Short mmCIF file of C-alpha atoms and ligand atoms in Angstrom, two decimals:
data_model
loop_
_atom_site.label_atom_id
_atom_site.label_comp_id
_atom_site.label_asym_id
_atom_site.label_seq_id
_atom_site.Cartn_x
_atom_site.Cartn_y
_atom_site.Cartn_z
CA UNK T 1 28.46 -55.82 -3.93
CA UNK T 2 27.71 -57.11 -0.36
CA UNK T 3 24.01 -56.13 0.44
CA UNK T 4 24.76 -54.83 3.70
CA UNK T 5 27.51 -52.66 2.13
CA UNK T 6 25.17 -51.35 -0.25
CA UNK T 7 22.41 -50.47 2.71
CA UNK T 8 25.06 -48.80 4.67
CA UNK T 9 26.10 -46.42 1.72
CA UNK T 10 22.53 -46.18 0.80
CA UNK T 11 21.88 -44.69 4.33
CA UNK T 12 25.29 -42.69 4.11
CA UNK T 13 23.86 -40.89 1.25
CA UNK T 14 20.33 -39.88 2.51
CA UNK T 15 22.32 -38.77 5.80
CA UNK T 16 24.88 -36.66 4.33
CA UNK T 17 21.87 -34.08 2.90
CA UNK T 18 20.51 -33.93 6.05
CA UNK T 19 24.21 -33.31 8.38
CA UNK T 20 24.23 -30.68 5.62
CA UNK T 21 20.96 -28.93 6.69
CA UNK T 22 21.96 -29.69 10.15
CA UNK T 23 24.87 -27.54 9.45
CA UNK T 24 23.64 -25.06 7.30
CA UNK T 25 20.96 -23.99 10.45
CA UNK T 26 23.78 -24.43 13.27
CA UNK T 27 26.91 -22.94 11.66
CA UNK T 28 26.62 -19.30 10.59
CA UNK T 29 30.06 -19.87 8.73
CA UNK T 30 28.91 -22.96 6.71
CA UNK T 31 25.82 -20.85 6.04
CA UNK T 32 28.04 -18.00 4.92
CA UNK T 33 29.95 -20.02 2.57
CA UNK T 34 26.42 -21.64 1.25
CA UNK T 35 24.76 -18.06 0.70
CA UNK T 36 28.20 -16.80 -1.48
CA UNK T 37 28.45 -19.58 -3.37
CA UNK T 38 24.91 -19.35 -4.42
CA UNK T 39 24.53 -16.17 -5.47
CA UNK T 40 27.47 -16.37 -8.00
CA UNK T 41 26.04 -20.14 -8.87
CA UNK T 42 22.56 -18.24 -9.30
CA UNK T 43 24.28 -15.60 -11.34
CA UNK T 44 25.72 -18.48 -13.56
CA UNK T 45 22.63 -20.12 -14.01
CA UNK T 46 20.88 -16.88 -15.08
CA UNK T 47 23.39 -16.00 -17.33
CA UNK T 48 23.47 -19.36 -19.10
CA UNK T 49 19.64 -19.37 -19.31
CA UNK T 50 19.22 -16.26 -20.73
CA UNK T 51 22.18 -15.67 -22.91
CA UNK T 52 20.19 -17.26 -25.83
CA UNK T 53 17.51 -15.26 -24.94
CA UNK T 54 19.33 -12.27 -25.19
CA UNK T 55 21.55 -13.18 -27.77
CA UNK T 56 18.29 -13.10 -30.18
CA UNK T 57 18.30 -9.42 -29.83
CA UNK T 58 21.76 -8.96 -29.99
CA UNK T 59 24.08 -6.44 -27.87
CA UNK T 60 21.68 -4.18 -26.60
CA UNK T 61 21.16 -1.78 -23.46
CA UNK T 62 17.25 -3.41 -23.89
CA UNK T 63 18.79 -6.63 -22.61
CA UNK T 64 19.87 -4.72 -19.46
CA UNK T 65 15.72 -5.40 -18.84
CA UNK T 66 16.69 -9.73 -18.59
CA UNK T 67 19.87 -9.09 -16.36
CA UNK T 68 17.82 -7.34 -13.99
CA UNK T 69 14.68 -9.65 -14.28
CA UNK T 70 17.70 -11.94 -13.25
CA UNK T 71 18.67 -10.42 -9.84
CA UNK T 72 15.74 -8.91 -8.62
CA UNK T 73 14.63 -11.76 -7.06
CA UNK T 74 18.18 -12.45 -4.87
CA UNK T 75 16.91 -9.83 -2.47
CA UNK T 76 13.84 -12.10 -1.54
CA UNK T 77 16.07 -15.61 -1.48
CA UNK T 78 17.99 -13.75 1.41
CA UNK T 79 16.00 -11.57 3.01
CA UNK T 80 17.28 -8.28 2.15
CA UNK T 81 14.56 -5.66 2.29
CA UNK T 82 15.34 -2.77 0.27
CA UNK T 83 14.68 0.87 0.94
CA UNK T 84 14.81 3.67 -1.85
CA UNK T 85 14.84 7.10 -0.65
CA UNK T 86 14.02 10.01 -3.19
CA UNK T 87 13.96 7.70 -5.88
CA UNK T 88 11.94 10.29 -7.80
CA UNK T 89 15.34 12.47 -8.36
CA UNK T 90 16.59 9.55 -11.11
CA UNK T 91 13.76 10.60 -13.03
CA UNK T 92 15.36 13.05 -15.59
CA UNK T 93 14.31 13.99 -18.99
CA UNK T 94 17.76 13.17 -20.75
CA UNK T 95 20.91 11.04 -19.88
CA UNK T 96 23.02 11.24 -16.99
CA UNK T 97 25.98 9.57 -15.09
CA UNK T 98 25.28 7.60 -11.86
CA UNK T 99 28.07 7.16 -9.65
CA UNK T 100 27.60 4.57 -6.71
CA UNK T 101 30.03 3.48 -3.67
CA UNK T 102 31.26 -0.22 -3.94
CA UNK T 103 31.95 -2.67 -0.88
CA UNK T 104 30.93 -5.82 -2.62
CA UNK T 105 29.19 -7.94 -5.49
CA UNK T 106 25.89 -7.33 -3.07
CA UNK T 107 25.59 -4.34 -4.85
CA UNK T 108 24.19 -5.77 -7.93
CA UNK T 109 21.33 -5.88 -5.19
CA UNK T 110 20.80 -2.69 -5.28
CA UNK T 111 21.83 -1.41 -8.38
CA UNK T 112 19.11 -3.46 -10.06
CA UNK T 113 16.61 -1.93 -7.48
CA UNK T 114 17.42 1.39 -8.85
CA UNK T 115 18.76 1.16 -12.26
CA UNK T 116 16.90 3.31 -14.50
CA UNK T 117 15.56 2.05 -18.41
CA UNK T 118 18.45 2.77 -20.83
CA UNK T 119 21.06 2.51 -18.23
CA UNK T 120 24.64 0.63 -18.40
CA UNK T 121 27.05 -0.11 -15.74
CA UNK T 122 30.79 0.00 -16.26
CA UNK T 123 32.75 -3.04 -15.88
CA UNK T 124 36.20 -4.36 -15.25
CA UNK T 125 37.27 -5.62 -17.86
CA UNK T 126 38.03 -9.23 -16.77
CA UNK T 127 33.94 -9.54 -15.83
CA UNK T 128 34.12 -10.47 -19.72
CA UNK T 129 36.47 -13.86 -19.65
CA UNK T 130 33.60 -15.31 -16.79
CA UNK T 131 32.14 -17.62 -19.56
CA UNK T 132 28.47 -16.66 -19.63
CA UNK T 133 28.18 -14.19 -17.54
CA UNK T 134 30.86 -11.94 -19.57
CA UNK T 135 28.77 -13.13 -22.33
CA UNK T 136 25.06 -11.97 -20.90
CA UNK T 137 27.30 -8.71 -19.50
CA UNK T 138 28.91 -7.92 -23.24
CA UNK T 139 25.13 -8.94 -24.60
CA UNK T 140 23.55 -5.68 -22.05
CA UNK T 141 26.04 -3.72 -23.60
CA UNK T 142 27.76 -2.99 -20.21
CA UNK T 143 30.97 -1.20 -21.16
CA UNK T 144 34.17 -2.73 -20.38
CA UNK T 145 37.18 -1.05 -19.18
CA UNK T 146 40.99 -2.31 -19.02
CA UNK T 147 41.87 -0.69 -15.29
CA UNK T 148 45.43 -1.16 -16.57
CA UNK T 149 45.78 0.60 -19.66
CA UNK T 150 44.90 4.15 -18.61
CA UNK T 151 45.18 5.19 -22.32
CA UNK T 152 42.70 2.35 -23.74
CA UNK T 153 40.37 3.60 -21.18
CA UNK T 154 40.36 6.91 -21.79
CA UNK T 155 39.22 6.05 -24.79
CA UNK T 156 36.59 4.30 -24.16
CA UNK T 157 35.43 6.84 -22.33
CA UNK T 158 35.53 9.16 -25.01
CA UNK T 159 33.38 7.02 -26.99
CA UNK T 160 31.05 6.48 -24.48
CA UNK T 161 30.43 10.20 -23.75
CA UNK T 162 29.73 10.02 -27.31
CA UNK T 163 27.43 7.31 -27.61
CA UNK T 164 25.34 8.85 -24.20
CA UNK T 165 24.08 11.77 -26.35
CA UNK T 166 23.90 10.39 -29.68
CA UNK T 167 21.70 6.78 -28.30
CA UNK T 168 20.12 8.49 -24.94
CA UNK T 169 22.18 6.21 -22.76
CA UNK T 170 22.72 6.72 -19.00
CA UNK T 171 25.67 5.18 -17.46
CA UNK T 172 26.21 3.93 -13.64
CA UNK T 173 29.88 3.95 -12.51
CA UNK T 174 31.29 3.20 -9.22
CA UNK T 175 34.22 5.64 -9.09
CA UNK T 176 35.99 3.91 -6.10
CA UNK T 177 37.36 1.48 -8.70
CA UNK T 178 37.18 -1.32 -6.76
CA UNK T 179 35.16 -3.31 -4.29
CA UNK T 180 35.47 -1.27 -0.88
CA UNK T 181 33.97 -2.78 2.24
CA UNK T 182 35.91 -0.28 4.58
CA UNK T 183 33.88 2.23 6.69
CA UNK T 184 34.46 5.56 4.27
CA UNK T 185 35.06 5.65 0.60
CA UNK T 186 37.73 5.27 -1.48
CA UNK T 187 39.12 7.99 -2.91
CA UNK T 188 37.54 8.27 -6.52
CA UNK T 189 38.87 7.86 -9.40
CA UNK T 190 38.00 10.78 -12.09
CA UNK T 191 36.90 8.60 -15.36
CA UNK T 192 32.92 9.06 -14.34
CA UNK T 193 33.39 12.67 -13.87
CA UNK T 194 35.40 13.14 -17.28
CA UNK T 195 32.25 11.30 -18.77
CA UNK T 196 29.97 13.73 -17.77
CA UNK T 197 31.49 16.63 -18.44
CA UNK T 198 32.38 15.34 -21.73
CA UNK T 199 28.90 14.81 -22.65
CA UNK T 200 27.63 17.23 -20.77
CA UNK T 201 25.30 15.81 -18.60
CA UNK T 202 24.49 15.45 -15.10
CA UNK T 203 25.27 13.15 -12.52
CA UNK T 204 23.53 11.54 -9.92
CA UNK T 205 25.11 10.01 -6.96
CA UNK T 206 23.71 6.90 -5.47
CA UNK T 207 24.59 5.78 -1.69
CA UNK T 208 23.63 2.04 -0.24
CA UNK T 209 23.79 1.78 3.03
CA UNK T 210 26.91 -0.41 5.30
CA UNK T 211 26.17 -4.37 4.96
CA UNK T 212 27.88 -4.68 8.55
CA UNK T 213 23.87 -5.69 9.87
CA UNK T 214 23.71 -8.27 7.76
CA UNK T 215 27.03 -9.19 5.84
CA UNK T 216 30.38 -9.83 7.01
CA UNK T 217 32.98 -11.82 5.25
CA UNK T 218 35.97 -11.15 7.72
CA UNK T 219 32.97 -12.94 10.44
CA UNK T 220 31.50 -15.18 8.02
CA UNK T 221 27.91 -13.81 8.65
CA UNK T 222 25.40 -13.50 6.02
CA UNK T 223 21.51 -12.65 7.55
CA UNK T 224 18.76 -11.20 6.55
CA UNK T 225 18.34 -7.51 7.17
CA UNK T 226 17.64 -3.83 5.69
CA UNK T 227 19.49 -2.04 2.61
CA UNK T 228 18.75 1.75 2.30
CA UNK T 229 19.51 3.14 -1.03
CA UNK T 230 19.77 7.24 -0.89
CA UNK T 231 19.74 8.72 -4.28
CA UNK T 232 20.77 12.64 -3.99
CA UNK T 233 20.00 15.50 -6.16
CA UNK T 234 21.66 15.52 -9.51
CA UNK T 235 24.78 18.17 -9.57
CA UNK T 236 24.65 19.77 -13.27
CA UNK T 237 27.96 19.73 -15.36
CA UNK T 238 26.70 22.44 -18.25
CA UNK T 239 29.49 24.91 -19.10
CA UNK T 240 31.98 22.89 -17.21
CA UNK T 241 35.89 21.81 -18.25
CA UNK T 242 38.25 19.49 -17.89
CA UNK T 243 39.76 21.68 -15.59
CA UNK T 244 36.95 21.24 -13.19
CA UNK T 245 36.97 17.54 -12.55
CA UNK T 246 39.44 17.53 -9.96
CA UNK T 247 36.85 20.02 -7.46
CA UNK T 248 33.77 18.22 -9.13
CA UNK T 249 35.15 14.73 -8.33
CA UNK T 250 35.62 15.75 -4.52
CA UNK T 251 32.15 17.57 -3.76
CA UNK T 252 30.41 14.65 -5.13
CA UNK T 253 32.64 12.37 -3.43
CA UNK T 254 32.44 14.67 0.05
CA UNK T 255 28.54 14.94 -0.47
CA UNK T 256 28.22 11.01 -0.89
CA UNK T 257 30.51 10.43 2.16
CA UNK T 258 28.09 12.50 4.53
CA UNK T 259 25.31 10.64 3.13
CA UNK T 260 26.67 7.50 3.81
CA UNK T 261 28.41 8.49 7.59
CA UNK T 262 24.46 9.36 7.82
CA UNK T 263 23.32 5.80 6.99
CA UNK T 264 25.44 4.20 9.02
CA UNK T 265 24.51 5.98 12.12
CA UNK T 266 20.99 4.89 11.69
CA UNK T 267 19.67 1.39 13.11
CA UNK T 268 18.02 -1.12 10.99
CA UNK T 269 17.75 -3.48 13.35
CA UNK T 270 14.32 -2.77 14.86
CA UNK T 271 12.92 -3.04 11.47
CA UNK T 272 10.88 -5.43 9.71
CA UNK T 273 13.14 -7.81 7.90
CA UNK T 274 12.11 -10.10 5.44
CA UNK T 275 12.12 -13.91 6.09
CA UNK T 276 14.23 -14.94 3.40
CA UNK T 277 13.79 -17.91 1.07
CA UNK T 278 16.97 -19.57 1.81
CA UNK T 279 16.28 -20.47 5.12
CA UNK T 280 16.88 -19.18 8.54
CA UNK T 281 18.10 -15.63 8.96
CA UNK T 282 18.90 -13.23 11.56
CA UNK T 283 17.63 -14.62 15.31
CA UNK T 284 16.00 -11.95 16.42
CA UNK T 285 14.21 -14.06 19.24
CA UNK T 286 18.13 -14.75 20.61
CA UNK T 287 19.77 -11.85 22.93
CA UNK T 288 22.95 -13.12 21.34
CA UNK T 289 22.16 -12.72 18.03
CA UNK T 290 21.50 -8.90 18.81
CA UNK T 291 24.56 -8.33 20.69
CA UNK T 292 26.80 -9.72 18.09
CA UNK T 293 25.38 -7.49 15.71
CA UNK T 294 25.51 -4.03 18.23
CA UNK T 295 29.21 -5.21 18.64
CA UNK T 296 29.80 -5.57 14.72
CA UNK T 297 28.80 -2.18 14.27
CA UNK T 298 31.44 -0.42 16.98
C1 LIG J 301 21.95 -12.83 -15.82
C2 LIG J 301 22.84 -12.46 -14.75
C3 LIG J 301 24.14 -11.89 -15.18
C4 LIG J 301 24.62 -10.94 -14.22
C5 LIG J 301 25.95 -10.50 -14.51
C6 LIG J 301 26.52 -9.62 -13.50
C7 LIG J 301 26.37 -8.19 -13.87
C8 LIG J 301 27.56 -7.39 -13.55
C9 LIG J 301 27.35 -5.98 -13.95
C10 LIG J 301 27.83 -5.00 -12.96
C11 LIG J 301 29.18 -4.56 -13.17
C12 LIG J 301 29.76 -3.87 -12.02
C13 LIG J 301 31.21 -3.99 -12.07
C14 LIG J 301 31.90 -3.02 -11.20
C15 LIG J 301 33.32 -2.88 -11.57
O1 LIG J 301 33.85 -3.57 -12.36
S1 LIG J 301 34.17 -1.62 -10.74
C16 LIG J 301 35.65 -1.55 -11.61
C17 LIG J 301 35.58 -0.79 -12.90
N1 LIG J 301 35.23 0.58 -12.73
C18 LIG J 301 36.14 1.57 -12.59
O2 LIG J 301 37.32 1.35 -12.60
C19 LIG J 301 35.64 2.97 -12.41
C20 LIG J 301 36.00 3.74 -13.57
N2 LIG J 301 37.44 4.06 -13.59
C21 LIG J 301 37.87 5.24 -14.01
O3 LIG J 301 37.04 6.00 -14.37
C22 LIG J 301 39.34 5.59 -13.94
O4 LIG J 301 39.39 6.98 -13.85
C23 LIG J 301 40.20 5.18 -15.18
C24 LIG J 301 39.69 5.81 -16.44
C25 LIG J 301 40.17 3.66 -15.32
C26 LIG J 301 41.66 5.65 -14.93
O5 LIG J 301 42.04 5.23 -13.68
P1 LIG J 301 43.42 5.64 -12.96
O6 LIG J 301 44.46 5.91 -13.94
O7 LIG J 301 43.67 4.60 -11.96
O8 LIG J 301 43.16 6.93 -12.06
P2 LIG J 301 42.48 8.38 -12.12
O9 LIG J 301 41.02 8.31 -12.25
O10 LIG J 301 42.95 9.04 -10.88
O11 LIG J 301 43.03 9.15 -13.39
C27 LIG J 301 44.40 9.45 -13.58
C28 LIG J 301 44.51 10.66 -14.50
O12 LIG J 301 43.81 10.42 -15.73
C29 LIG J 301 42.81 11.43 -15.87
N3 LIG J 301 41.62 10.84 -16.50
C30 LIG J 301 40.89 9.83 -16.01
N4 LIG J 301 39.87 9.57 -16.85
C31 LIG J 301 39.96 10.45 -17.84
C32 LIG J 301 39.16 10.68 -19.00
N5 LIG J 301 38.08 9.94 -19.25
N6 LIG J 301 39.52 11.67 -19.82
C33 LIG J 301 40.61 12.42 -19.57
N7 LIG J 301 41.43 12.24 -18.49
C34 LIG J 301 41.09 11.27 -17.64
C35 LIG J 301 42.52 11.93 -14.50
O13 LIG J 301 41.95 13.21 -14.50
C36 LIG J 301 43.89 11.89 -13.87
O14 LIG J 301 44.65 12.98 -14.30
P3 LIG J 301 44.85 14.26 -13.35
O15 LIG J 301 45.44 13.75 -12.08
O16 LIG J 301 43.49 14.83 -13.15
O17 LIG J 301 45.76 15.14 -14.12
C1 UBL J 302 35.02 -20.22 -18.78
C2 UBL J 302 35.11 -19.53 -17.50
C3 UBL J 302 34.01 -19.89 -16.55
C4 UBL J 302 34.14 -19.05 -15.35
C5 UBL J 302 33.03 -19.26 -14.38
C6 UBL J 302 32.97 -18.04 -13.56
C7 UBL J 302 32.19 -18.13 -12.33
C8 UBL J 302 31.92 -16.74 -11.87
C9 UBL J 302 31.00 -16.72 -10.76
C10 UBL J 302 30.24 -15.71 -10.50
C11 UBL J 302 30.26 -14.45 -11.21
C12 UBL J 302 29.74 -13.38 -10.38
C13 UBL J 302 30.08 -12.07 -11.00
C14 UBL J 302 29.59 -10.98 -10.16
C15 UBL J 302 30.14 -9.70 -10.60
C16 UBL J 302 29.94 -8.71 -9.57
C17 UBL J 302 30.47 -7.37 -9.92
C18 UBL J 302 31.55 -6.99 -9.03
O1 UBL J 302 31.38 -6.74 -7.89
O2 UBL J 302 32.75 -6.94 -9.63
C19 UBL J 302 33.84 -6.55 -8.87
C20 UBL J 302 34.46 -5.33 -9.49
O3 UBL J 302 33.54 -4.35 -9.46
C21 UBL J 302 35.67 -4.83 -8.78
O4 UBL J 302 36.54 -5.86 -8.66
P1 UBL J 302 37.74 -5.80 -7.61
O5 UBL J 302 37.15 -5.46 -6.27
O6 UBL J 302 38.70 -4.76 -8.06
O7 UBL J 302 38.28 -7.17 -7.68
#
């Protein structure tokens, strides 16, 4: 190959890295699509690390200890400080049903924060075809449901109300169903609240605060910034029936949406964020950067 040909796609190559960086610290979009696709390229990696790991012990809620290991330290790569309010009221003596509102995969964030020992989310049931990761997920014992096939998961249901007494297992649902990123919940959907009633245990409702400071995919923005996590006092199910879910289902869904219209009223933006790992976050030094994120919030 011509030597000057060579030099010139030699230089090529040590410039495209750095018109990269360039980009990634001038273009909040670029740096948007940078942060997503490395979290779920972290989440890979993880998973294909510690599958082996995990697989040693076989399915087990005690892997549920390596998956979190895993994404605790996400929150530090991008500057997300986390807040736990009245953590103390997950501390119960027995097991119990969590139920948690979902606007996006960021909430593994803060369900790891939070999660208590012994505890399982439940899953879609496609989560389990993502190559490794539905492997590490299936090896934590996360229970899968088929959103389609009311019947089938029913079921499982049944069987996991079962398995809640018999093994001491808590279980942390997000009743919306699906990812929400609106500004109120979803309504819910009653499977979590069957689940408790059938085994007869409490649940405890978990709020995380609005993203909007910090995460927007219709704007592309991804910063650093403050995550509140409110968990509220336990409502008992003792004594109750099937007949109740319908009115249980709506005060815990009416007591979680006050909670979070709450949160969202409150400003995070004077607090201390985090620098995070992966670079540069929110400019707090720039009057712009503040009033694009007052204007987000209206
Ligand atoms: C190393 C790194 C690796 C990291 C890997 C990453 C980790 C990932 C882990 C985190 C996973 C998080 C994933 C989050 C999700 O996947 S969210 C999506 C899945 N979750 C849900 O869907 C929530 C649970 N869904 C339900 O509970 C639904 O109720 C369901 C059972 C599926 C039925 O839904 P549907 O039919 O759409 O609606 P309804 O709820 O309205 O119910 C209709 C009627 O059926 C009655 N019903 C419901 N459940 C039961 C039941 N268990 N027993 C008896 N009857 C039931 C319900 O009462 C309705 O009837 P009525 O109207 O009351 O007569
Ligand atoms: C052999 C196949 C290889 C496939 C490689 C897959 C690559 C996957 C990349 C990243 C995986 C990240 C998984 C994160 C899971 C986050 C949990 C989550 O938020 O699930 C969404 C679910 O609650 C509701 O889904 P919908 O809102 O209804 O949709």
């Amino acid at each position: 190959m011509d030597p000057l040909l060579l030099l010139l796609l030699l230089h090529g190559l040590l410039l495209l890295p750095l018109a990269a960086l360039l980009l990634y610290r001038h273009s909040p979009p670029f740096q948007f699509l940078c942060k997503v696709a490395f979290f779920n390229c972290w989440i890979v990696a993880l998973a294909t690390l510690l599958s082996p790991v995990a697989a040693l012990r076989g399915r087990s809620v005690e892997n549920m200890r390596l998956l979190r290991a895993a994404l605790l330290p996400l929150k530090h790569l991008y500057g997300i400080r986390m807040r736990v309010r009245d953590s103390e009221l997950l501390r119960l003596p027995g097991p119990f049903v969590i139920v948690c509102n979902h606007q996006a995969s960021l909430d593994l964030m803060g369900m790891v924060e939070v999660i208590p020992e012994r505890c399982v989310p439940i899953a879609k049931r496609e989560l389990l075809y993502l190559g490794t990761v539905g492997w590490a997920c299936w090896l934590s014992g996360i229970i899968f449901i088929d959103r389609c096939r009311r019947d089938a998961a029913i079921e499982v249901i049944a069987r996991t109300a079962s398995a809640m007494r018999q093994e001491n297992l808590s279980v942390w649902v997000f009743p919306e169903g699906t990812r929400n990123p609106g500004k109120s919940m979803l309504p819910f959907k009653r499977g979590a609240f069957h689940l408790a009633v059938q085994a007869q245990v409490p649940i405890v409702p978990i709020v995380i605060s609005p993203y909007w400071d910090f995460f927007s995919p219709e704007e592309k923005r991804f910063t650093s910034g403050t995550c509140t996590i409110r968990v509220l006092p336990r409502v008992e199910t003792l004594g109750l029936s099937p007949k109740d879910v319908p009115k249980l289902t709506e005060s815990v869904r009416q007591a979680m949406a006050e909670a979070l219209a709450e949160m969202s009223m409150s400003d995070h933006r004077d607090q201390d964020m985090e620098q995070p790992l992966l670079g540069p976050g929110e400019d707090r030094g720039s009057p712009q950067g503040q009033g694009d994120t007052a204007r987000s919030r209206k």
